[in-house]
CSV table of C-alpha atoms in Angstrom, one decimal:
chain,number,residue,atom,x,y,z
A,3,UNK,CA,0.0,0.0,0.0
A,4,UNK,CA,3.0,2.3,0.5
A,5,UNK,CA,3.4,3.2,-3.2
A,6,UNK,CA,-0.2,4.2,-3.5
A,7,UNK,CA,0.2,6.6,-0.5
A,8,UNK,CA,3.2,8.3,-2.0
A,9,UNK,CA,1.7,9.1,-5.4
A,10,UNK,CA,-1.5,10.8,-6.2
A,11,UNK,CA,-3.5,9.7,-9.2
A,12,UNK,CA,-2.6,12.8,-11.0
A,13,UNK,CA,1.1,11.9,-11.0
A,14,UNK,CA,0.6,8.5,-12.6
A,15,UNK,CA,1.4,8.5,-16.3
A,16,UNK,CA,-1.2,7.7,-18.9
A,17,UNK,CA,0.4,4.3,-19.9
A,18,UNK,CA,0.7,3.3,-16.2
A,19,UNK,CA,-2.9,4.2,-15.5
A,20,UNK,CA,-4.2,2.2,-18.5
A,21,UNK,CA,-2.3,-0.9,-17.3
A,22,UNK,CA,-3.7,-0.5,-13.9
A,23,UNK,CA,-7.2,-0.4,-15.3
A,24,UNK,CA,-6.6,-3.4,-17.5
A,25,UNK,CA,-5.1,-5.4,-14.6
A,26,UNK,CA,-7.9,-4.6,-12.3
A,27,UNK,CA,-10.4,-5.7,-15.0
A,28,UNK,CA,-8.6,-9.0,-15.4
A,29,UNK,CA,-8.6,-9.6,-11.7
A,30,UNK,CA,-12.3,-8.8,-11.5
A,31,UNK,CA,-13.0,-11.2,-14.4
A,32,UNK,CA,-11.2,-14.0,-12.6
A,33,UNK,CA,-13.1,-13.3,-9.4
A,34,UNK,CA,-16.4,-13.5,-11.2
A,35,UNK,CA,-15.4,-16.7,-12.9
A,36,UNK,CA,-14.7,-18.4,-9.6
A,37,UNK,CA,-18.3,-18.0,-8.6
A,38,UNK,CA,-19.4,-20.5,-11.2
A,39,UNK,CA,-21.9,-18.2,-12.8
A,40,UNK,CA,-19.7,-17.3,-15.8
A,41,UNK,CA,-18.3,-19.7,-18.3
A,42,UNK,CA,-14.6,-19.7,-19.3
A,43,UNK,CA,-14.9,-17.4,-22.3
A,44,UNK,CA,-12.9,-14.2,-22.1
A,45,UNK,CA,-14.8,-12.3,-24.8
A,46,UNK,CA,-16.9,-9.4,-23.9
A,47,UNK,CA,-19.7,-10.8,-26.2
A,48,UNK,CA,-19.8,-14.0,-24.2
A,49,UNK,CA,-20.2,-12.0,-21.0
A,50,UNK,CA,-23.0,-10.0,-22.4
A,51,UNK,CA,-24.7,-13.2,-23.7
A,52,UNK,CA,-25.1,-14.3,-20.1
A,53,UNK,CA,-27.3,-11.4,-19.3
A,54,UNK,CA,-29.0,-11.2,-22.7
A,55,UNK,CA,-29.9,-14.7,-23.8
A,56,UNK,CA,-33.1,-14.7,-21.8
A,57,UNK,CA,-34.0,-11.1,-22.5
A,58,UNK,CA,-36.1,-11.6,-25.6
A,59,UNK,CA,-37.4,-8.9,-27.9
A,60,UNK,CA,-39.4,-8.5,-31.1
A,61,UNK,CA,-42.2,-10.5,-32.6
A,62,UNK,CA,-42.8,-14.2,-31.9
A,63,UNK,CA,-42.2,-16.5,-34.8
A,64,UNK,CA,-45.4,-17.4,-36.8
A,65,UNK,CA,-47.4,-14.9,-34.8
A,66,UNK,CA,-48.0,-11.2,-35.1
A,67,UNK,CA,-47.5,-10.6,-31.3
A,68,UNK,CA,-44.4,-9.2,-29.6
A,69,UNK,CA,-42.6,-10.7,-26.6
A,70,UNK,CA,-43.1,-7.4,-24.6
A,71,UNK,CA,-46.9,-7.6,-25.2
A,72,UNK,CA,-47.1,-11.1,-23.9
A,73,UNK,CA,-44.9,-10.3,-20.9
A,74,UNK,CA,-47.0,-7.4,-19.8
A,75,UNK,CA,-50.4,-9.0,-20.5
A,76,UNK,CA,-49.4,-12.3,-18.7
A,77,UNK,CA,-47.5,-11.0,-15.7
A,78,UNK,CA,-49.9,-8.2,-14.9
A,79,UNK,CA,-53.3,-9.4,-16.0
A,80,UNK,CA,-53.4,-13.2,-16.6
A,81,UNK,CA,-50.9,-14.8,-14.2
A,82,UNK,CA,-52.4,-13.2,-11.0
A,83,UNK,CA,-55.9,-14.4,-11.9
A,84,UNK,CA,-54.8,-17.9,-12.8
A,85,UNK,CA,-52.8,-18.2,-9.6
A,86,UNK,CA,-55.9,-17.5,-7.4
A,87,UNK,CA,-58.2,-19.6,-9.7
A,88,UNK,CA,-56.2,-22.8,-9.9
A,89,UNK,CA,-56.1,-23.4,-6.1
A,90,UNK,CA,-59.9,-23.8,-6.2
A,91,UNK,CA,-61.2,-27.4,-5.6
A,92,UNK,CA,-62.5,-27.8,-9.2
A,93,UNK,CA,-59.1,-27.2,-10.7
A,94,UNK,CA,-56.8,-28.7,-8.0
A,95,UNK,CA,-58.3,-32.2,-8.1
A,96,UNK,CA,-57.2,-34.0,-11.3
A,97,UNK,CA,-58.2,-37.6,-12.0
A,98,UNK,CA,-55.4,-39.6,-13.8
A,99,UNK,CA,-54.1,-43.1,-14.3
A,100,UNK,CA,-50.5,-43.2,-13.2
A,101,UNK,CA,-50.0,-47.0,-13.2
A,102,UNK,CA,-50.3,-47.8,-16.9
A,103,UNK,CA,-47.5,-49.7,-18.5
A,104,UNK,CA,-45.3,-48.1,-21.1
A,105,UNK,CA,-46.7,-49.2,-24.5
A,106,UNK,CA,-43.4,-48.7,-26.4
A,107,UNK,CA,-40.6,-50.3,-24.4
A,108,UNK,CA,-40.0,-52.3,-21.3
A,109,UNK,CA,-38.6,-50.0,-18.7
A,110,UNK,CA,-38.5,-50.6,-15.0
A,111,UNK,CA,-36.3,-47.6,-14.2
A,112,UNK,CA,-38.6,-46.1,-11.6
A,113,UNK,CA,-37.3,-43.1,-9.8
A,114,UNK,CA,-36.2,-44.2,-6.3
A,115,UNK,CA,-36.0,-40.7,-4.8
A,116,UNK,CA,-38.6,-39.9,-2.2
A,117,UNK,CA,-39.5,-36.7,-4.0
A,118,UNK,CA,-40.7,-38.7,-7.1
A,119,UNK,CA,-43.6,-40.1,-5.1
A,120,UNK,CA,-47.2,-38.8,-5.7
A,121,UNK,CA,-49.3,-38.1,-2.7
A,122,UNK,CA,-52.8,-39.4,-3.4
A,123,UNK,CA,-56.0,-37.9,-2.0
A,124,UNK,CA,-58.0,-39.4,0.8
A,125,UNK,CA,-61.6,-40.1,0.0
A,126,UNK,CA,-62.8,-37.6,2.6
A,127,UNK,CA,-60.9,-34.8,1.0
A,128,UNK,CA,-62.4,-35.1,-2.5
A,129,UNK,CA,-65.3,-32.6,-3.0
A,130,UNK,CA,-68.7,-34.5,-3.0
A,131,UNK,CA,-69.6,-33.4,-6.5
A,132,UNK,CA,-66.6,-35.1,-7.9
A,133,UNK,CA,-67.2,-38.5,-6.4
A,134,UNK,CA,-70.0,-39.4,-8.8
A,135,UNK,CA,-69.7,-40.5,-12.4
A,136,UNK,CA,-69.1,-37.0,-13.8
A,137,UNK,CA,-67.8,-38.4,-17.1
A,138,UNK,CA,-71.0,-40.0,-18.2
A,139,UNK,CA,-72.9,-38.0,-20.8
A,140,UNK,CA,-76.0,-40.1,-21.0
A,141,UNK,CA,-78.1,-41.4,-18.1
A,142,UNK,CA,-80.7,-43.9,-19.0
A,143,UNK,CA,-83.7,-43.6,-16.6
A,144,UNK,CA,-85.9,-46.6,-16.3
A,145,UNK,CA,-89.1,-44.5,-16.1
A,146,UNK,CA,-88.3,-42.9,-19.5
A,147,UNK,CA,-87.8,-46.3,-21.1
A,148,UNK,CA,-91.3,-47.6,-20.0
A,149,UNK,CA,-94.3,-46.8,-22.2
A,150,UNK,CA,-97.2,-45.9,-19.9
A,151,UNK,CA,-99.7,-44.1,-22.1
A,152,UNK,CA,-100.7,-46.2,-25.1
A,153,UNK,CA,-103.2,-45.0,-27.6
A,154,UNK,CA,-106.1,-47.5,-27.2
A,155,UNK,CA,-107.5,-46.7,-30.7
A,156,UNK,CA,-104.5,-48.3,-32.4
A,157,UNK,CA,-104.5,-52.0,-33.2
A,158,UNK,CA,-102.6,-53.7,-30.4
A,159,UNK,CA,-100.6,-55.9,-32.6
A,160,UNK,CA,-99.9,-53.6,-35.5
A,161,UNK,CA,-99.3,-50.5,-33.3
A,162,UNK,CA,-97.0,-52.3,-30.9
A,163,UNK,CA,-93.6,-50.7,-30.6
A,164,UNK,CA,-90.9,-52.4,-28.4
A,165,UNK,CA,-89.2,-49.5,-26.6
A,166,UNK,CA,-87.1,-51.6,-24.4
A,167,UNK,CA,-83.3,-51.5,-25.0
A,168,UNK,CA,-81.0,-54.0,-23.3
A,169,UNK,CA,-78.1,-52.9,-21.2
A,170,UNK,CA,-75.8,-54.5,-23.7
A,171,UNK,CA,-77.2,-52.4,-26.5
A,172,UNK,CA,-76.8,-49.2,-24.4
A,173,UNK,CA,-73.1,-50.1,-23.9
A,174,UNK,CA,-72.7,-50.6,-27.6
A,175,UNK,CA,-74.3,-47.2,-28.2
A,176,UNK,CA,-71.9,-45.6,-25.8
A,177,UNK,CA,-68.9,-47.3,-27.5
A,178,UNK,CA,-70.1,-45.8,-30.8
A,179,UNK,CA,-70.4,-42.4,-29.3
A,180,UNK,CA,-67.0,-42.7,-27.6
A,181,UNK,CA,-65.4,-43.7,-30.9
A,182,UNK,CA,-66.9,-40.8,-32.7
A,183,UNK,CA,-65.8,-38.4,-30.0
A,184,UNK,CA,-62.3,-39.8,-30.0
A,185,UNK,CA,-61.8,-38.9,-33.6
A,186,UNK,CA,-61.6,-35.2,-32.5
A,187,UNK,CA,-59.2,-35.9,-29.6
A,188,UNK,CA,-55.5,-35.2,-29.8
A,189,UNK,CA,-54.5,-37.1,-26.7
A,190,UNK,CA,-55.4,-40.1,-24.6
A,191,UNK,CA,-58.0,-39.6,-21.9
A,192,UNK,CA,-57.7,-42.2,-19.2
A,193,UNK,CA,-59.6,-40.7,-16.3
A,194,UNK,CA,-62.5,-43.2,-16.8
A,195,UNK,CA,-60.3,-46.3,-16.8
A,196,UNK,CA,-60.0,-48.7,-13.9
A,197,UNK,CA,-57.0,-47.6,-11.7
A,198,UNK,CA,-57.5,-43.9,-12.3
A,199,UNK,CA,-57.4,-41.8,-9.1
A,200,UNK,CA,-57.8,-38.2,-8.0
A,201,UNK,CA,-54.6,-36.4,-7.2
A,202,UNK,CA,-54.4,-33.1,-5.3
A,203,UNK,CA,-52.1,-30.9,-7.5
A,204,UNK,CA,-51.4,-28.6,-4.6
A,205,UNK,CA,-49.9,-31.4,-2.7
A,206,UNK,CA,-47.8,-32.5,-5.6
A,207,UNK,CA,-46.3,-29.3,-7.1
A,208,UNK,CA,-44.2,-29.5,-10.3
A,209,UNK,CA,-40.5,-29.2,-9.5
A,210,UNK,CA,-37.1,-30.9,-9.9
A,211,UNK,CA,-37.2,-34.2,-8.1
A,212,UNK,CA,-33.8,-35.6,-9.2
A,213,UNK,CA,-35.2,-37.7,-12.0
A,214,UNK,CA,-32.5,-37.7,-14.7
A,215,UNK,CA,-30.2,-40.0,-16.7
A,216,UNK,CA,-30.9,-42.3,-19.6
A,217,UNK,CA,-34.6,-42.9,-18.8
A,218,UNK,CA,-35.4,-39.1,-18.8
A,219,UNK,CA,-33.3,-38.5,-22.0
A,220,UNK,CA,-35.1,-41.4,-23.7
A,221,UNK,CA,-38.5,-39.7,-23.2
A,222,UNK,CA,-37.5,-36.5,-25.0
A,223,UNK,CA,-35.4,-38.3,-27.6
A,224,UNK,CA,-38.5,-40.4,-28.6
A,225,UNK,CA,-40.7,-37.3,-28.7
A,226,UNK,CA,-38.4,-35.3,-31.0
A,227,UNK,CA,-36.9,-38.1,-33.1
A,228,UNK,CA,-39.9,-40.3,-33.7
A,229,UNK,CA,-42.9,-37.9,-33.3
A,230,UNK,CA,-41.8,-34.4,-34.4
A,231,UNK,CA,-41.8,-33.7,-38.1
A,232,UNK,CA,-38.0,-33.6,-39.0
A,233,UNK,CA,-36.4,-31.2,-41.4
A,234,UNK,CA,-34.8,-32.7,-44.4
A,235,UNK,CA,-31.4,-31.3,-43.4
A,236,UNK,CA,-31.4,-33.3,-40.1
A,237,UNK,CA,-29.1,-36.3,-40.5
A,238,UNK,CA,-27.3,-36.8,-37.2
A,239,UNK,CA,-29.2,-38.2,-34.2
A,240,UNK,CA,-27.6,-36.2,-31.4
A,241,UNK,CA,-29.0,-33.9,-28.7
A,242,UNK,CA,-29.4,-30.9,-31.0
A,243,UNK,CA,-30.3,-32.5,-34.3
A,244,UNK,CA,-33.3,-34.2,-32.6
A,245,UNK,CA,-34.7,-30.6,-32.3
A,246,UNK,CA,-35.2,-28.8,-35.6
A,247,UNK,CA,-32.4,-26.1,-35.9
A,248,UNK,CA,-33.7,-22.6,-35.9
A,249,UNK,CA,-32.0,-21.8,-39.2
A,250,UNK,CA,-34.1,-24.4,-40.9
A,251,UNK,CA,-37.2,-22.7,-39.5
A,252,UNK,CA,-36.0,-19.3,-40.6
A,253,UNK,CA,-35.4,-20.4,-44.1
A,254,UNK,CA,-38.9,-21.7,-44.3
A,255,UNK,CA,-37.6,-25.2,-45.0
A,256,UNK,CA,-40.4,-26.5,-42.7
A,257,UNK,CA,-44.0,-26.0,-43.6
A,258,UNK,CA,-46.3,-24.0,-41.2
A,259,UNK,CA,-48.1,-27.0,-39.7
A,260,UNK,CA,-44.8,-28.7,-39.0
A,261,UNK,CA,-43.3,-25.6,-37.5
A,262,UNK,CA,-46.4,-25.1,-35.3
A,263,UNK,CA,-46.1,-28.7,-34.1
A,264,UNK,CA,-42.4,-28.5,-33.3
A,265,UNK,CA,-42.7,-25.1,-31.6
A,266,UNK,CA,-45.5,-26.3,-29.4
A,267,UNK,CA,-43.5,-29.3,-28.2
A,268,UNK,CA,-40.4,-27.2,-27.8
A,269,UNK,CA,-42.3,-24.6,-25.9
A,270,UNK,CA,-43.7,-27.3,-23.6
A,271,UNK,CA,-40.2,-28.6,-23.1
A,272,UNK,CA,-38.9,-25.1,-22.3
A,273,UNK,CA,-41.7,-24.5,-19.8
A,274,UNK,CA,-41.0,-27.7,-17.9
A,275,UNK,CA,-37.3,-26.9,-17.8
A,276,UNK,CA,-38.0,-23.5,-16.4
A,277,UNK,CA,-40.2,-25.0,-13.7
A,278,UNK,CA,-37.5,-27.4,-12.7
A,279,UNK,CA,-34.9,-24.6,-12.5
A,280,UNK,CA,-37.2,-22.4,-10.5
A,281,UNK,CA,-38.2,-25.1,-8.1
A,282,UNK,CA,-34.9,-27.0,-7.8
A,283,UNK,CA,-34.0,-29.5,-5.0
A,284,UNK,CA,-31.2,-27.4,-3.4
A,285,UNK,CA,-30.7,-29.7,-0.4
A,286,UNK,CA,-32.4,-32.6,1.4
A,287,UNK,CA,-31.2,-31.2,4.7
A,288,UNK,CA,-32.6,-28.2,6.6
A,289,UNK,CA,-30.7,-25.2,8.0
A,290,UNK,CA,-29.7,-27.3,11.1
A,291,UNK,CA,-28.2,-30.0,9.0
A,292,UNK,CA,-30.9,-32.6,9.6
A,293,UNK,CA,-32.9,-34.4,6.9
A,294,UNK,CA,-35.8,-32.1,6.0
A,295,UNK,CA,-39.1,-33.9,5.5
A,296,UNK,CA,-40.0,-31.8,2.5
A,297,UNK,CA,-36.5,-30.8,1.3
A,298,UNK,CA,-35.2,-27.3,0.5
A,299,UNK,CA,-36.3,-25.9,-2.8
A,300,UNK,CA,-35.5,-22.8,-4.7
A,301,UNK,CA,-34.2,-21.2,-8.0
A,302,UNK,CA,-31.0,-22.6,-9.4
A,303,UNK,CA,-29.3,-20.1,-11.7
A,304,UNK,CA,-26.5,-22.4,-12.9
A,305,UNK,CA,-29.0,-25.0,-13.9
A,306,UNK,CA,-31.1,-22.4,-15.8
A,307,UNK,CA,-27.9,-21.3,-17.7
A,308,UNK,CA,-27.0,-24.9,-18.4
A,309,UNK,CA,-30.3,-25.6,-20.0
A,310,UNK,CA,-30.7,-22.3,-22.0
A,311,UNK,CA,-27.4,-20.4,-22.4
A,312,UNK,CA,-26.0,-20.2,-25.9
A,313,UNK,CA,-22.7,-21.8,-24.8
A,314,UNK,CA,-24.5,-25.0,-23.6
A,315,UNK,CA,-27.2,-25.2,-26.4
A,316,UNK,CA,-25.3,-24.5,-29.6
A,317,UNK,CA,-27.0,-21.0,-29.6
A,318,UNK,CA,-30.5,-22.6,-29.7
A,319,UNK,CA,-31.5,-21.7,-26.1
A,320,UNK,CA,-33.1,-18.3,-26.8
A,321,UNK,CA,-35.1,-19.8,-29.6
A,322,UNK,CA,-36.4,-22.5,-27.3
A,323,UNK,CA,-37.5,-19.8,-24.9
A,324,UNK,CA,-39.3,-18.0,-27.7
A,325,UNK,CA,-41.1,-21.3,-28.4
A,326,UNK,CA,-42.5,-21.1,-24.9
A,327,UNK,CA,-44.2,-17.8,-25.9
A,328,UNK,CA,-45.5,-19.5,-29.0
A,329,UNK,CA,-47.1,-22.4,-27.1
A,330,UNK,CA,-48.6,-19.9,-24.7
A,331,UNK,CA,-50.3,-18.0,-27.5
A,332,UNK,CA,-51.7,-21.2,-29.0
A,333,UNK,CA,-53.4,-22.2,-25.7
A,334,UNK,CA,-54.4,-18.6,-25.1
A,335,UNK,CA,-56.2,-18.6,-28.4
A,336,UNK,CA,-57.9,-21.9,-27.6
A,337,UNK,CA,-59.3,-20.5,-24.3
A,338,UNK,CA,-60.6,-17.4,-26.2
A,339,UNK,CA,-62.2,-19.6,-28.9
A,340,UNK,CA,-64.0,-21.8,-26.3
A,341,UNK,CA,-64.8,-18.8,-24.0
A,342,UNK,CA,-68.6,-18.8,-24.8
A,343,UNK,CA,-68.7,-22.5,-24.0
A,344,UNK,CA,-66.6,-22.3,-20.9
A,345,UNK,CA,-68.8,-19.5,-19.5
A,346,UNK,CA,-71.7,-21.9,-19.4
A,347,UNK,CA,-69.9,-24.5,-17.4
A,348,UNK,CA,-71.1,-25.0,-13.9
A,349,UNK,CA,-67.7,-26.0,-12.4
A,350,UNK,CA,-69.6,-28.2,-10.1
A,351,UNK,CA,-68.0,-29.6,-6.9
A,352,UNK,CA,-71.1,-29.7,-4.7
A,353,UNK,CA,-69.9,-26.8,-2.6
A,354,UNK,CA,-72.3,-24.1,-3.7
A,355,UNK,CA,-70.3,-21.0,-2.5
A,356,UNK,CA,-67.0,-22.2,-4.0
A,357,UNK,CA,-68.7,-23.1,-7.3
A,358,UNK,CA,-70.2,-19.7,-7.5
A,359,UNK,CA,-66.9,-18.0,-6.9
A,360,UNK,CA,-65.1,-20.2,-9.5
A,361,UNK,CA,-67.7,-19.4,-12.1
A,362,UNK,CA,-67.3,-15.7,-11.5
A,363,UNK,CA,-63.5,-15.9,-11.5
A,364,UNK,CA,-63.5,-17.9,-14.8
A,365,UNK,CA,-65.8,-15.4,-16.5
A,366,UNK,CA,-63.4,-12.6,-15.4
A,367,UNK,CA,-60.4,-14.4,-16.7
A,368,UNK,CA,-62.0,-15.2,-20.0
A,369,UNK,CA,-63.0,-11.6,-20.5
A,370,UNK,CA,-59.3,-10.6,-20.1
A,371,UNK,CA,-58.2,-13.4,-22.5
A,372,UNK,CA,-60.7,-12.3,-25.1
A,373,UNK,CA,-59.3,-8.7,-24.8
A,374,UNK,CA,-55.8,-9.8,-25.8
A,375,UNK,CA,-54.9,-7.8,-28.9
A,376,UNK,CA,-53.0,-10.2,-31.1
A,377,UNK,CA,-54.3,-13.8,-31.0
A,378,UNK,CA,-52.8,-16.7,-32.8
A,379,UNK,CA,-54.5,-17.3,-36.2
A,380,UNK,CA,-55.3,-21.0,-36.5
A,381,UNK,CA,-57.3,-20.6,-39.7
A,382,UNK,CA,-54.0,-20.3,-41.6
A,383,UNK,CA,-53.3,-24.0,-40.9
A,384,UNK,CA,-54.7,-27.0,-42.8
A,385,UNK,CA,-56.1,-24.9,-45.5
A,386,UNK,CA,-54.3,-26.4,-48.5
A,387,UNK,CA,-56.9,-28.8,-49.8
A,388,UNK,CA,-56.4,-32.6,-50.0
A,389,UNK,CA,-52.8,-32.5,-48.8
A,390,UNK,CA,-53.8,-30.6,-45.7
A,391,UNK,CA,-56.2,-33.4,-44.6
A,392,UNK,CA,-53.3,-35.8,-44.6
A,393,UNK,CA,-51.1,-33.3,-42.7
A,394,UNK,CA,-53.9,-32.8,-40.1
A,395,UNK,CA,-54.2,-36.6,-39.7
A,396,UNK,CA,-50.4,-36.9,-39.1
A,397,UNK,CA,-50.5,-33.9,-36.8
A,398,UNK,CA,-53.2,-35.6,-34.6
A,399,UNK,CA,-51.5,-39.0,-34.7
A,400,UNK,CA,-48.1,-37.7,-33.7
A,401,UNK,CA,-49.5,-35.7,-30.8
A,402,UNK,CA,-51.6,-38.7,-29.7
A,403,UNK,CA,-48.4,-40.8,-29.7
A,404,UNK,CA,-46.7,-38.2,-27.5
A,405,UNK,CA,-49.5,-38.5,-24.9
A,406,UNK,CA,-48.8,-42.3,-24.8
A,407,UNK,CA,-45.1,-41.7,-24.2
A,408,UNK,CA,-46.0,-39.9,-21.0
A,409,UNK,CA,-46.8,-43.4,-19.6
A,410,UNK,CA,-43.1,-44.2,-20.0
A,411,UNK,CA,-41.9,-41.5,-17.6
A,412,UNK,CA,-40.2,-43.2,-14.7
A,413,UNK,CA,-40.9,-40.5,-12.0
A,414,UNK,CA,-44.5,-40.6,-10.9
A,415,UNK,CA,-44.6,-36.9,-10.1
A,416,UNK,CA,-43.0,-36.1,-13.5
A,417,UNK,CA,-45.5,-38.4,-15.1
A,418,UNK,CA,-48.4,-36.7,-13.5
A,419,UNK,CA,-47.4,-33.2,-14.7
A,420,UNK,CA,-46.4,-34.5,-18.1
A,421,UNK,CA,-49.7,-36.2,-18.7
A,422,UNK,CA,-51.6,-33.1,-17.4
A,423,UNK,CA,-49.8,-30.7,-19.6
A,424,UNK,CA,-49.9,-32.8,-22.7
A,425,UNK,CA,-53.6,-33.4,-22.2
A,426,UNK,CA,-54.2,-29.7,-21.7
A,427,UNK,CA,-52.3,-28.9,-24.9
A,428,UNK,CA,-54.2,-31.7,-26.7
A,429,UNK,CA,-57.5,-30.2,-25.5
A,430,UNK,CA,-56.4,-26.8,-26.9
A,431,UNK,CA,-55.7,-28.5,-30.3
A,432,UNK,CA,-59.1,-30.1,-30.1
A,433,UNK,CA,-60.7,-26.7,-29.6
A,434,UNK,CA,-58.8,-25.1,-32.5
A,435,UNK,CA,-58.9,-27.8,-35.1
A,436,UNK,CA,-61.8,-30.2,-34.5
A,437,UNK,CA,-64.2,-27.8,-36.1
A,438,UNK,CA,-66.7,-28.3,-33.2
A,439,UNK,CA,-65.9,-24.9,-31.7
A,440,UNK,CA,-65.9,-22.9,-34.9
A,441,UNK,CA,-69.5,-21.6,-34.5
A,442,UNK,CA,-70.0,-18.9,-32.0
A,443,UNK,CA,-72.2,-19.8,-29.0
A,444,UNK,CA,-75.0,-17.5,-27.9
A,445,UNK,CA,-74.3,-16.0,-24.5
A,446,UNK,CA,-77.8,-17.1,-23.5
A,447,UNK,CA,-77.1,-20.6,-24.5
A,448,UNK,CA,-79.1,-23.1,-22.5
A,449,UNK,CA,-76.8,-25.3,-20.4
A,450,UNK,CA,-79.1,-28.3,-20.7
A,451,UNK,CA,-78.9,-28.0,-24.5
A,452,UNK,CA,-75.2,-27.7,-24.4
A,453,UNK,CA,-74.8,-30.9,-22.5
A,454,UNK,CA,-76.8,-32.8,-25.1
A,455,UNK,CA,-75.1,-31.2,-28.1
A,456,UNK,CA,-72.6,-33.6,-29.6
A,457,UNK,CA,-70.6,-30.9,-31.3
A,458,UNK,CA,-69.8,-29.0,-28.0
A,459,UNK,CA,-68.4,-31.4,-25.5
A,460,UNK,CA,-65.5,-31.2,-23.1
A,461,UNK,CA,-65.1,-33.5,-20.2
A,462,UNK,CA,-64.3,-32.2,-16.8
A,463,UNK,CA,-60.8,-33.7,-17.0
A,464,UNK,CA,-60.2,-31.9,-20.3
A,465,UNK,CA,-61.2,-28.5,-18.8
A,466,UNK,CA,-59.1,-29.1,-15.7
A,467,UNK,CA,-56.1,-30.0,-17.8
A,468,UNK,CA,-56.7,-27.1,-20.2
A,469,UNK,CA,-56.6,-24.5,-17.5
A,470,UNK,CA,-53.8,-26.1,-15.5
A,471,UNK,CA,-51.6,-26.5,-18.6
A,472,UNK,CA,-52.1,-22.9,-19.6
A,473,UNK,CA,-51.3,-22.0,-15.9
A,474,UNK,CA,-48.0,-23.8,-16.2
A,475,UNK,CA,-47.1,-21.8,-19.3
A,476,UNK,CA,-48.2,-18.6,-17.7
A,477,UNK,CA,-46.1,-19.4,-14.6
A,478,UNK,CA,-43.1,-20.1,-16.8
A,479,UNK,CA,-43.2,-16.7,-18.4
A,480,UNK,CA,-43.6,-15.1,-15.0
A,481,UNK,CA,-40.6,-17.2,-13.6
A,482,UNK,CA,-38.6,-16.3,-16.7
A,483,UNK,CA,-38.9,-12.6,-15.8
A,484,UNK,CA,-37.8,-13.4,-12.3
A,485,UNK,CA,-34.6,-15.1,-13.7
A,486,UNK,CA,-34.0,-12.0,-15.7
A,487,UNK,CA,-34.2,-9.9,-12.6
A,488,UNK,CA,-31.7,-12.2,-10.7
A,489,UNK,CA,-29.3,-12.1,-13.7
A,490,UNK,CA,-29.3,-8.3,-13.8
């Protein structure tokens, strides 16, 4: 310190001062690198990338909407409403079959970590209105089947009409109806199957459980390599070529329908990764050093950078984040399109006060969603004549296949949220592309008529999945802003 005390700054020569500044900058750089938040790249551009790769700007691909518009509309208007709505009983209890075998490969690599386990509901906790057979559309009443007022003027033999229908015939009729309805579905619905149980989503939040390795990689590899439409330029089967490179998208080497499919899957993947980074298992021990019953959870900045930074993703990470916004806009549009239908739902749980509050909250949310200025335009898709029919069929079959892959996830909690979010996205696709929701519904539409209409039909599980899946995308955009704030 002595030399610094002898000389004032004014007496240091210009070359000496420049070297001091340079050396100080180098030392500061090494200090920052030792924290683990910077990668070993000495260029100024690389340092800026760390702060900028998740700071997205401009329009969203294949949409007319900007990132800034979505950020404001979601974080200020939509996310707070969804956050208070999805804790209500109608949306927190989701019926799902978590014990189905993987239909594609033999895999017994179950996650052994305690945080992979799903806490099931006790019977007493399930709202009374959900315990009945809510999935049945037709209830055959014996009194309706019996003819009690015959016209005596008609010949008894010639005028006789047998109105009795056997239980076997009724089951066949239901099978026909289920088959017809399934043609509009984009995912598997298994809440009616034996073995399906109600799960309280609030007891089983989506977060990083430690499930990783070959089993987890196989899920996403199968989704991208076998079910996404691949670009012609994709030849290698590595981690990045499994996903369509952004340059192929930018050069329009992939048609609109294929781009939409890929961007939705990529957006879902990004959303899940953000949830895992924002709710990461930091430690299994509490502050006192003992094993914590629930673990210690919180945001993991290094994991977020590993999954999205340009250095770790071959410069694709920011494009994956943009796909999150695209998936959000697709599901936002589905909710807006089905808004008249959803306003007429009763959201019945048997708890009158809660049901009334939920219905009011849903109407308020739908009004906000309908007011969004730049909705995704689904009418531009599947409009190319005969060829578009084939593409639409492939689109539906591939997404149906992805919903089956969710039964191959080795972590029960990951399987739960994977199935729910894929089903929610599949329900959005059903609304947008089945043609059943294209006609506007009168606001005074009679609920009883709606229940009988074959062209307007969503099961409770589909509605719960639709809102919760959109809630996950909304939460991801909100958490992405929080990551930006921390990185600044």
